[in-house]
Coordinates of C-alpha atoms and ligand atoms in Angstrom, one line a residue:
X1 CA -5.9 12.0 4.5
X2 CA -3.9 10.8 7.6
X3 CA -4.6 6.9 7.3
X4 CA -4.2 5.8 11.1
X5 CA -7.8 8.6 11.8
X6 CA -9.4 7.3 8.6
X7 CA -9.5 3.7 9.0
X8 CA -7.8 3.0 5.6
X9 CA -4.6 2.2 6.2
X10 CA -2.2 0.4 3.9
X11 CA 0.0 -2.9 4.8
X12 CA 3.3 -2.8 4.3
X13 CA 6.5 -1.2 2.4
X14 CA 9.3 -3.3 1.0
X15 CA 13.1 -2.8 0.1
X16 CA 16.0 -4.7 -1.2
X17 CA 19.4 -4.3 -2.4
X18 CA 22.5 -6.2 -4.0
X19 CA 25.6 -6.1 -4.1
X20 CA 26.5 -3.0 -2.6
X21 CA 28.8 -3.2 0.9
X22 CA 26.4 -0.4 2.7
X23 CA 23.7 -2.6 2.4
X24 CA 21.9 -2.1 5.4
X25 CA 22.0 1.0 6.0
X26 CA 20.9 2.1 2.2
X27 CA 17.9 -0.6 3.6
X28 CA 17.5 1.8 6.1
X29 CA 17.2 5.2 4.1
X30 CA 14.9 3.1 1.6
X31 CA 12.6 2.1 4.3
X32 CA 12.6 5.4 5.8
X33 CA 11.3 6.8 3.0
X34 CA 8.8 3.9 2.5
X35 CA 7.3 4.8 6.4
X36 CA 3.9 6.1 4.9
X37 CA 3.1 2.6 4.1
X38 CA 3.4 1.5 7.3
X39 CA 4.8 2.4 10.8
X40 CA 4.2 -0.4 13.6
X41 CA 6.9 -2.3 12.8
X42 CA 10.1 -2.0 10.4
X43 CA 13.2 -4.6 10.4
X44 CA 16.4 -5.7 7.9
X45 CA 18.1 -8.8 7.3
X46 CA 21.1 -8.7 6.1
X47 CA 22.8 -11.5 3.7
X48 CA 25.2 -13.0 0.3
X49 CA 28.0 -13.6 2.0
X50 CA 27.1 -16.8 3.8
X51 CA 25.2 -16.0 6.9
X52 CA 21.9 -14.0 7.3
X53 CA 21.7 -11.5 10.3
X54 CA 18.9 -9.4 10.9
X55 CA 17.1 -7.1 13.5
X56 CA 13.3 -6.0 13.6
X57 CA 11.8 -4.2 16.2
X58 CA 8.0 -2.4 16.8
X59 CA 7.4 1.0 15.7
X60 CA 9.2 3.7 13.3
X61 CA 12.3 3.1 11.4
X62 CA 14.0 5.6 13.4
X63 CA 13.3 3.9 16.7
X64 CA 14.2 0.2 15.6
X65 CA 17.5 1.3 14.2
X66 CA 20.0 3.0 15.9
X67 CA 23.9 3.5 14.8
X68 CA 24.9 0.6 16.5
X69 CA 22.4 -2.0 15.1
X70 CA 22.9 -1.0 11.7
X71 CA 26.5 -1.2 11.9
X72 CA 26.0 -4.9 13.2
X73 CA 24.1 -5.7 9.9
X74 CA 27.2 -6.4 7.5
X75 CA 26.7 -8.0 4.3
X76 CA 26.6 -6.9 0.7
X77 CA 22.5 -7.9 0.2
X78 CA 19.4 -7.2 2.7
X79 CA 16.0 -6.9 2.5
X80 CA 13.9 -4.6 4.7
X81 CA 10.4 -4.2 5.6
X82 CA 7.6 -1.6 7.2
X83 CA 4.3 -2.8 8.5
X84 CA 1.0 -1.8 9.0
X85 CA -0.3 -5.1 11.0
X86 CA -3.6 -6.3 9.4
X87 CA -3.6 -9.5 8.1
X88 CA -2.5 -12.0 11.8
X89 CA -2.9 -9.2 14.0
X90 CA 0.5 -7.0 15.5
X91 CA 3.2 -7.8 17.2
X92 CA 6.9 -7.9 17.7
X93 CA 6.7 -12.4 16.0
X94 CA 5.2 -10.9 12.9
X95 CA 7.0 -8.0 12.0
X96 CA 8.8 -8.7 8.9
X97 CA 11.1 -10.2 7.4
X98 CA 10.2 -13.4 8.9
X99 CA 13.8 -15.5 9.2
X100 CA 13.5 -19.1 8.7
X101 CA 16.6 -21.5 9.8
X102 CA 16.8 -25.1 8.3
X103 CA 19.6 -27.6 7.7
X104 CA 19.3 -27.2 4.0
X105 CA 19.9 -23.1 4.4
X106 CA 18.4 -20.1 5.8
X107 CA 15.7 -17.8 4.2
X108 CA 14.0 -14.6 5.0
X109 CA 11.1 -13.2 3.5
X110 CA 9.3 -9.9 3.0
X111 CA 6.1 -9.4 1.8
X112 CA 3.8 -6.4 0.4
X113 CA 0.1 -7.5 0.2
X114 CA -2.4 -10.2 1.3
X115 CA -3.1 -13.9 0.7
X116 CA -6.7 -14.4 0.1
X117 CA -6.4 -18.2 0.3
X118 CA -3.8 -18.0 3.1
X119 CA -6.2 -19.7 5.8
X120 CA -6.8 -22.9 3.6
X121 CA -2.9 -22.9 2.9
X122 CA -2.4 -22.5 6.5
X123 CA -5.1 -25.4 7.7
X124 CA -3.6 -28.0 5.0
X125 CA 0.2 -27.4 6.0
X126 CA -0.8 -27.6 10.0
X127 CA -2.7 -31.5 8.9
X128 CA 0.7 -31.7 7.1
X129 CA 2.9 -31.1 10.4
X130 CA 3.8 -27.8 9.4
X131 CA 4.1 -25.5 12.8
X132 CA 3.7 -22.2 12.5
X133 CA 5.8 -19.2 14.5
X134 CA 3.6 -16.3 13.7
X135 CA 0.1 -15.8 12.8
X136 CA 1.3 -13.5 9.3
X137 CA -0.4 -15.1 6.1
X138 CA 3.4 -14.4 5.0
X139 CA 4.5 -17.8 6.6
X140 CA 2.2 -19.8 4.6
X141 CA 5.4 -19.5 1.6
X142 CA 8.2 -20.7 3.9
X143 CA 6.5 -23.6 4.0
X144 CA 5.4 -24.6 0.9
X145 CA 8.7 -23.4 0.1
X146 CA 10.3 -26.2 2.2
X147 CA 7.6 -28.9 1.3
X148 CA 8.0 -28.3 -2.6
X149 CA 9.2 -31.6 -4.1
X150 CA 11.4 -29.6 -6.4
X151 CA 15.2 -30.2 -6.4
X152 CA 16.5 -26.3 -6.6
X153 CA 15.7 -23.8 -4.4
X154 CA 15.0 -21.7 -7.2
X155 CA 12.2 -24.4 -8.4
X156 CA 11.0 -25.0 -5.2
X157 CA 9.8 -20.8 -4.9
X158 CA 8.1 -21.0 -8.2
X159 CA 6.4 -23.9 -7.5
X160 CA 5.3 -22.4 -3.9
X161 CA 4.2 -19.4 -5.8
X162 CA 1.8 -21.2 -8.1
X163 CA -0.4 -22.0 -4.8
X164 CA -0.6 -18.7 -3.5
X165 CA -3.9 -16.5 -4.5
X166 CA -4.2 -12.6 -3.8
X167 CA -2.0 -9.9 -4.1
X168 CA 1.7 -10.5 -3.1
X169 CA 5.2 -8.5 -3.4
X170 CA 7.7 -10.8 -2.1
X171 CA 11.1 -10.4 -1.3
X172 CA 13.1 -13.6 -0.8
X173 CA 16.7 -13.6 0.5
X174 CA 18.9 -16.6 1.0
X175 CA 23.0 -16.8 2.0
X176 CA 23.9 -16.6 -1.6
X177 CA 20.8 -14.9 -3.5
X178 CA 18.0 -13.1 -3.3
X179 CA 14.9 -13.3 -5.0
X180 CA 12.0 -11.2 -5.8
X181 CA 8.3 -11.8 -7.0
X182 CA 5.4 -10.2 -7.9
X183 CA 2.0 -11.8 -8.1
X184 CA 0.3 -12.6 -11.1
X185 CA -2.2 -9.5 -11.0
X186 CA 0.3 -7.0 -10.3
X187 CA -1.8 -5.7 -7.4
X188 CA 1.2 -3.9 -5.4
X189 CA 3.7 -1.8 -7.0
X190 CA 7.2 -2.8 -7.4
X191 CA 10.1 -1.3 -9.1
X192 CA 13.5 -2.3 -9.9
X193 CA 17.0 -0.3 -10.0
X194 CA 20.6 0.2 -10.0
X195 CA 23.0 2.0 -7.5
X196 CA 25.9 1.7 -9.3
X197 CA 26.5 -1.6 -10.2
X198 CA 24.1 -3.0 -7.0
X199 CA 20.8 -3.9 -7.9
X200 CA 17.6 -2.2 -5.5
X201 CA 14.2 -3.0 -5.6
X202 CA 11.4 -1.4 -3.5
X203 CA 7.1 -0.7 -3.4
X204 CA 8.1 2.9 -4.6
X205 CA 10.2 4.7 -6.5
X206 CA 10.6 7.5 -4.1
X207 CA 12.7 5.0 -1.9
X208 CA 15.2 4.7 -5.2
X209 CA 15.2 8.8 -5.1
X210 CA 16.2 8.9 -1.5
X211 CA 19.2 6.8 -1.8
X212 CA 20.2 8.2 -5.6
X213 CA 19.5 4.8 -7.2
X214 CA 18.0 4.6 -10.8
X215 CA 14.9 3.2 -11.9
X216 CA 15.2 0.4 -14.6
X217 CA 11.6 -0.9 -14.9
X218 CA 8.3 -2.8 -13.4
X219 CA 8.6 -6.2 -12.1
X220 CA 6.8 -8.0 -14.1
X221 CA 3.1 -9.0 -12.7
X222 CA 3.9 -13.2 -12.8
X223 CA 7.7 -12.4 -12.7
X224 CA 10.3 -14.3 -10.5
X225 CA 13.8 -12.5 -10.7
X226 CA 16.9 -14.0 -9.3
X227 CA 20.2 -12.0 -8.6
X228 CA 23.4 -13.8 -7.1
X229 CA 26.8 -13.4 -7.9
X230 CA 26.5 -14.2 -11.8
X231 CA 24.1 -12.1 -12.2
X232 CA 20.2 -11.0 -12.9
X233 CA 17.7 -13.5 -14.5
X234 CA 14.3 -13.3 -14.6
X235 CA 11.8 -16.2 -15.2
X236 CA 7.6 -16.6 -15.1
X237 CA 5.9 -18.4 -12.3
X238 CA 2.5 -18.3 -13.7
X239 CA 0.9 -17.2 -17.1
X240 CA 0.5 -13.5 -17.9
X241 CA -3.4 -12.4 -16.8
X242 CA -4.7 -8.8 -16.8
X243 CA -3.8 -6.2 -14.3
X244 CA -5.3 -5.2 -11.3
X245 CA -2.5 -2.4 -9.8
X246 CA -4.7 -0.6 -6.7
X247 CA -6.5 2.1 -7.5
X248 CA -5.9 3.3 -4.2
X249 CA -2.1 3.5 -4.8
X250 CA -2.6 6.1 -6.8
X251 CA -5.7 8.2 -5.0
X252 CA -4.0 7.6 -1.5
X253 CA -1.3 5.1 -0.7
X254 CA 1.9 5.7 -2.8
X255 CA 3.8 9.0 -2.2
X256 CA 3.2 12.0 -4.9
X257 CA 6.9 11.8 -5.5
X258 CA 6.7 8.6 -6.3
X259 CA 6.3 6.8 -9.9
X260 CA 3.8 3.9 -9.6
X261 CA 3.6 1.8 -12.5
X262 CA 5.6 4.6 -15.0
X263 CA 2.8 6.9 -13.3
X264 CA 3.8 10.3 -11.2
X265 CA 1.3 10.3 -8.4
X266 CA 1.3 13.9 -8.1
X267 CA 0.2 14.4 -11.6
X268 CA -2.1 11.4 -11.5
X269 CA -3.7 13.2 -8.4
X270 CA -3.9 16.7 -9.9
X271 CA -5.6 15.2 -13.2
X272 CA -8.3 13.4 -10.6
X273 CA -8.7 16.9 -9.2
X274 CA -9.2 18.4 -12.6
X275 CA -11.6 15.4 -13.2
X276 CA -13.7 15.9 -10.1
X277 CA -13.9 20.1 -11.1
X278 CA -15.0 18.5 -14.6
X279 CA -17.6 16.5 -13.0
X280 CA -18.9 18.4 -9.7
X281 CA -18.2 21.8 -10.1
X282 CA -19.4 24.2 -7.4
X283 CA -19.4 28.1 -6.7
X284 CA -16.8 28.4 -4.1
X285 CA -14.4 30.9 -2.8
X286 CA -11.4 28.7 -1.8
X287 CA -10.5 24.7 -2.4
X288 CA -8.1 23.4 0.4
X289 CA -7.0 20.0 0.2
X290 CA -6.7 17.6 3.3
X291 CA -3.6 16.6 4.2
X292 CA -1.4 15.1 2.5
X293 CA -2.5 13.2 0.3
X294 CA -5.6 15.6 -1.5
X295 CA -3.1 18.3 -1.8
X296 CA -2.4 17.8 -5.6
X297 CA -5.9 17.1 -5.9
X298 CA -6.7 20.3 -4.2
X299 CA -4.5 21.9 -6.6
X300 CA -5.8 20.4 -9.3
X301 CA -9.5 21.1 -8.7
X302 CA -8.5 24.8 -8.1
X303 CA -6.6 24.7 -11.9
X304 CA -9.6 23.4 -13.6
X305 CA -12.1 26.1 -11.8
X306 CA -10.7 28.8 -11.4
X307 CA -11.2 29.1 -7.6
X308 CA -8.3 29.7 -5.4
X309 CA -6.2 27.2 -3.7
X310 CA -5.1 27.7 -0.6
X311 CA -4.3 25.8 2.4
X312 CA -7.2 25.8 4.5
X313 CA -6.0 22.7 6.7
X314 CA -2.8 22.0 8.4
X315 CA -1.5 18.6 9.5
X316 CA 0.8 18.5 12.5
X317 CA 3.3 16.8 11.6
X318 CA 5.1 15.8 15.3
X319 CA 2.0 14.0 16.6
X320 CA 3.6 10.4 16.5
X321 CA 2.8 6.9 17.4
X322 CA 1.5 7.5 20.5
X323 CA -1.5 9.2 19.1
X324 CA -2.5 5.8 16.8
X325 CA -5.6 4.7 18.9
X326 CA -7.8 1.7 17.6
X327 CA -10.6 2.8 19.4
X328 CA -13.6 5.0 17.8
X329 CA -13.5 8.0 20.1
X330 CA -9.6 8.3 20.8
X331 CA -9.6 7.9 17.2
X332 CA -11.6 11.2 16.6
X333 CA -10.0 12.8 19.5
X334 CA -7.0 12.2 17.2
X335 CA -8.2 14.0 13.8
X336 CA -7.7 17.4 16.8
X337 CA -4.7 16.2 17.2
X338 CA -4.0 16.1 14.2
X339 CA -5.4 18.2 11.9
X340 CA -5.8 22.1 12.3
X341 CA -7.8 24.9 10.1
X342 CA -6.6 28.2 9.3
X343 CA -9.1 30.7 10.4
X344 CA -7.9 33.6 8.0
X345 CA -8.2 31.3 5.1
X346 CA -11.7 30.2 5.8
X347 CA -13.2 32.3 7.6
X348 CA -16.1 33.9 6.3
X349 CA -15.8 31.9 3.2
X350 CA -17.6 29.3 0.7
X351 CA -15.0 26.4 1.2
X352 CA -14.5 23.0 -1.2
X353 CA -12.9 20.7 1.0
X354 CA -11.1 17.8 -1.1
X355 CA -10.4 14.5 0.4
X356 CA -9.1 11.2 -0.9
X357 CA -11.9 9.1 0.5
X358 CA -14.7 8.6 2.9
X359 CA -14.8 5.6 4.7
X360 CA -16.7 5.3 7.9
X361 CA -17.6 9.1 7.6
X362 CA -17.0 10.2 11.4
X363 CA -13.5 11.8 9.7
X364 CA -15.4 13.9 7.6
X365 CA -17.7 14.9 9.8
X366 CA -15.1 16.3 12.0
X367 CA -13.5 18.4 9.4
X368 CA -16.6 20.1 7.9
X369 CA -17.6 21.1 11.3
X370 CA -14.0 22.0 12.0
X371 CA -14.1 23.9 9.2
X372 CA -17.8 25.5 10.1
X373 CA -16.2 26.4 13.7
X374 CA -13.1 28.3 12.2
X375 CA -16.2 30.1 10.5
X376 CA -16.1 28.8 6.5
X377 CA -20.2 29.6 5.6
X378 CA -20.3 27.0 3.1
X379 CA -18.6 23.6 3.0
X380 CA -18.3 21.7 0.0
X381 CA -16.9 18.0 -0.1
X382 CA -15.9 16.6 -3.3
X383 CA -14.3 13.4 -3.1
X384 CA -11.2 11.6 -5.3
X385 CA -12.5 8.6 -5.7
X386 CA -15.8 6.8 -5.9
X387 CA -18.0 5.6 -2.9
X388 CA -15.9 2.2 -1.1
X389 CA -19.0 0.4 -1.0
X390 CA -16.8 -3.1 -0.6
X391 CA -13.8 -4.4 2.0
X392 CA -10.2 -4.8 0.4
X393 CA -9.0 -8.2 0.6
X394 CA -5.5 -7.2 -1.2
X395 CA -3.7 -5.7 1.9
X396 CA -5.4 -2.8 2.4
X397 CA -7.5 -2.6 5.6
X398 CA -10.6 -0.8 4.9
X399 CA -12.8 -1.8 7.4
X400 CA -15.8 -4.7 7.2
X401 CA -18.4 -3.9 5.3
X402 CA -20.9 -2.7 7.8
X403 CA -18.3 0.1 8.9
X404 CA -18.0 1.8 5.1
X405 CA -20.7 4.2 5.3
X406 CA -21.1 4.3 1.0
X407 CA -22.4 0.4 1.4
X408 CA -25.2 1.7 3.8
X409 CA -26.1 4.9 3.0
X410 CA -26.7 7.0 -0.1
X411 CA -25.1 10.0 -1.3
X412 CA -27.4 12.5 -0.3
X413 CA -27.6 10.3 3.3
X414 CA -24.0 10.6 3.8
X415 CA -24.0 14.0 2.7
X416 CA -26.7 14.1 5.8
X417 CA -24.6 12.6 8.0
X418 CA -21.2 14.3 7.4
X419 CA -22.8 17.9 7.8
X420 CA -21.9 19.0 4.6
X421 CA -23.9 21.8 1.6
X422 CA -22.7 19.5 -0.8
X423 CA -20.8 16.0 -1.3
X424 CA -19.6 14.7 -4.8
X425 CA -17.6 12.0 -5.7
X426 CA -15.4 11.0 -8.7
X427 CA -17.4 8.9 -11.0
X428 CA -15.7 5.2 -12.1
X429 CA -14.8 6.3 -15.5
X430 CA -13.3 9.7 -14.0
X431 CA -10.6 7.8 -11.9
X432 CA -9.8 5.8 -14.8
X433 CA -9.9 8.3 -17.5
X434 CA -7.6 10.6 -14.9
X435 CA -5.2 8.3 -13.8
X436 CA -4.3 7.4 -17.5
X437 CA -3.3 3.9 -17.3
X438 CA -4.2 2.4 -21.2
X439 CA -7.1 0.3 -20.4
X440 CA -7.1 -0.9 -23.8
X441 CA -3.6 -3.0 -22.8
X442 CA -4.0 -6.4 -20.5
X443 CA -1.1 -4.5 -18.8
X444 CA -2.8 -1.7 -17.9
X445 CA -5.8 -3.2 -15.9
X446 CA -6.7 -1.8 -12.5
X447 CA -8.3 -3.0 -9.8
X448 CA -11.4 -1.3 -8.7
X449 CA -12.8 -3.7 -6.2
X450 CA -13.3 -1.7 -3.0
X451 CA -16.1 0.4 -5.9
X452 CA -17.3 -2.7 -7.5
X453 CA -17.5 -5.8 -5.1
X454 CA -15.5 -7.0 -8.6
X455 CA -12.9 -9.0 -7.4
X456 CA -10.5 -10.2 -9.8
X457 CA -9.8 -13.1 -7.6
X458 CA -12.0 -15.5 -5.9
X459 CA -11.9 -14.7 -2.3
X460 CA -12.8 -17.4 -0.3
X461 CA -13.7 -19.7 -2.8
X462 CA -16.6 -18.1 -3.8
X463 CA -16.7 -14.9 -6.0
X464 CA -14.6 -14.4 -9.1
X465 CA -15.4 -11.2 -10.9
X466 CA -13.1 -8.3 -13.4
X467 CA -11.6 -5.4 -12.4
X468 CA -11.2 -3.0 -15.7
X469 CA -10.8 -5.8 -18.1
X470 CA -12.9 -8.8 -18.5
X471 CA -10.2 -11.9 -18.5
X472 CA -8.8 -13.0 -15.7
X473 CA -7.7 -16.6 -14.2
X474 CA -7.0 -18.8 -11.5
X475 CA -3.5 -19.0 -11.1
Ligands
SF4_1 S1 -10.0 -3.6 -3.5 FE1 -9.5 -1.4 -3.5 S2 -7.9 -1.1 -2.0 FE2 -8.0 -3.3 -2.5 S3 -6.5 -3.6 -4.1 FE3 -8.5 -3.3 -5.1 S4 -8.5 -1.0 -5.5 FE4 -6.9 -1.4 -4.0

């Protein structure tokens, strides 16, 4: 579904390379492909050679970087970032990476996710002296970074680390290394790989693909890793505990090219289609997916019954920026904009219509009378993944609790409300069963929160509760 009209929209993308002279600009075509997660604001910093440089800028990747500004960016290591501004609001201070001068060295600092415990960080470095330049929960590590007692700066990080709780994919670079980290739960994806003898790490394989990099393997949920000039080592920063990798990433976020934890999202999506056909089967003449992310779904649904798939909705894809409204009524002025049926495919047919997610409802309202105005007689919603009945507080923004319809309403009330013959939903056990991850392994764990109210952290030192697997801990 087309996140900036839903009201689920993901929080950032991240990219990093070493030792390669075309640093930036492979930071660019990473980040590029990384947009999805993010498109308010993108910028690079470039570094390992002694000095760090950078630019950042509001909006695309293609509008912050021209020719010129990527040709400024020299250096054989950079970092690069796309946001989606939740967590401190937008704004050109907190796009990312946030670039930290100090006597003993610079730093920049990227970061996928959100702190849950960033506001009590943030009020006890402030009675510390700490000022802060941006209202990002990002800034928190700077300066526990800088306070840490520790003697190396390679100390100092993983002793910063072990204060921060929530989910976090941090990119670290300095004048002579770069470092990357990975929270203890594993709640972002993050891969690592080699462009010739460079190393590149990013939120998504497809980034790797785009720049012909190889991928090597995970980072480690827990893991620091350190490359410089000698080298590649990798250390812990806290004890292994189960994982809690997004659900959502694979329903909705990550791109179906992409692998997310050794998983290809397309096939993950197509076995949550088959899944939902297993569990909410309808007679139907046509499934048509939403775009573009309840495509393989779609596809998959139409496998498993038998019912032809066909592509009842089309997404324009050169509405841009200028059509992301926060608003509730230039927001569904947008899903117009935006999205389009095909009359000769559902016309005067019994349509499923396959989304990733419903979340305040008004979206899926629009398409099934969309789809009842280009003349489909019957419209069927079946539904990816189960009812978000509960707020993200791991970098997604999903909206307080009193917009998500599924924590007020029913099934049979939403179905009401969204106009629909029929709605169905992908049960808990479906999504896991589909998406394949071995739930049997503490590696394997997956965080289901947004379906549970389950937190596998506590948020606001209150509520501790399990994703998939029953151990967890305070890190
Ligand atoms: S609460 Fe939902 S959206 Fe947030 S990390 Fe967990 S599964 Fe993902």
């Amino acid at each position: 579904m087309l996140a900036e009209i839903k009201g689920l929209n993901e929080e950032c993308g991240i990219f990093g390379i070493w030792g390669h002279e075309e640093a930036a600009t492979l930071t660019y075509y990473g980040l590029h492909s990384l947009q999805h997660r993010g498109q308010e604001g993108a910028g690079i910093v470039v570094g390992g050679n002694g000095t760090l440089q950078f630019h950042k800028g509001l909006g695309l990747v293609t509008e912050v970087f021209s020719r010129g500004e990527l040709e400024k960016l020299t250096g054989m290591a950079a970092i690069g970032h796309v946001r989606y501004s939740t967590a401190g609001g937008g704004g050109y201070a907190n796009v990312q990476p946030l670039l930290f001068r100090s006597q003993g060295g610079s730093l920049a600092l990227a970061h996928n996710g959100n702190l849950v415990n960033a506001d009590e960080l943030r009020f006890r470095l402030e009675q510390q002296g700490s000022i802060f330049q941006t209202t990002s929960d990002t800034e928190v590590l700077a300066h526990l970074i800088k306070r840490s007692g520790e003697p190396i700066l390679k100390e100092r990080i993983k002793e910063a680390l072990t204060h921060l709780r929530g989910a976090f994919a941090f990119l670290i670079l300095t004048e002579t290394e770069m470092y990357i980290a990975l929270d203890p739960h594993g709640f972002r994806p993050l891969s690592l790989g080699r462009l010739g003898e460079a190393y590149v790490v990013a939120s998504e394989t497809c980034a790797f693909d785009v720049i012909g990099a190889t991928y090597e393997r995970e980072v480690e949920p827990g893991e620091l890793i350190m490359i410089n000039k000698q080298g590649i080592r990798s250390e812990r920063f806290a004890p292994r505990v189960s994982r809690s990798i997004c659900s959502m990433e694979y329903i909705y976020f990550a791109r179906p090219d992409s692998n997310v934890d050794g998983i290809n999202i397309h096939t993950a999506r197509k076995n949550l289609g088959k899944q939902l056909a297993f569990e909410a089967p309808v007679e139907a003449d046509v499934v048509t997916g939403v775009p573009d992310s309840s495509i393989s779904v779609a596809i998959g649904y139409a496998e498993a019954t038998g019912i032809p798939y066909e592509l009842g909705l089309i997404k324009n894809r050169y509405v841009g920026r200028t059509f992301i409204q926060p608003s509730q009524a230039l927001r569904e002025q947008g899903v117009k904009m935006k999205l389009s049926p095909v009359r000769g495919v559902v016309a005067g047919k019994r349509v499923v219509m396959v989304d990733d997610s419903i979340v305040r409802g008004t979206t899926s309202k629009r398409i099934v009378r969309m789809l009842r105005e280009a003349g489909a007689t019957e419209v069927h919603v079946r539904i990816s993944s189960p009812p978000i009945t509960h707020p993200c507080f791991y970098g997604i923004d999903t909206s307080t609790k009193d917009e998500l319809i599924a924590a007020r309403h029913t099934i049979e009330e939403i179905r009401q409300l969204i106009e629909a013959d029929s709605l169905a939903f992908l049960s808990q056990e479906g999504l896991l069963q589909a998406i394949g991850r071995s739930n049997d392994s503490k590696n394997c764990g997956q965080c289901l929160a947004c379906f549970t109210g389950q937190y596998p952290t506590r948020i606001g030192g209150e509520h501790v509760g399990a994703c998939v697997q029953t151990s967890w801990s305070e890190y």
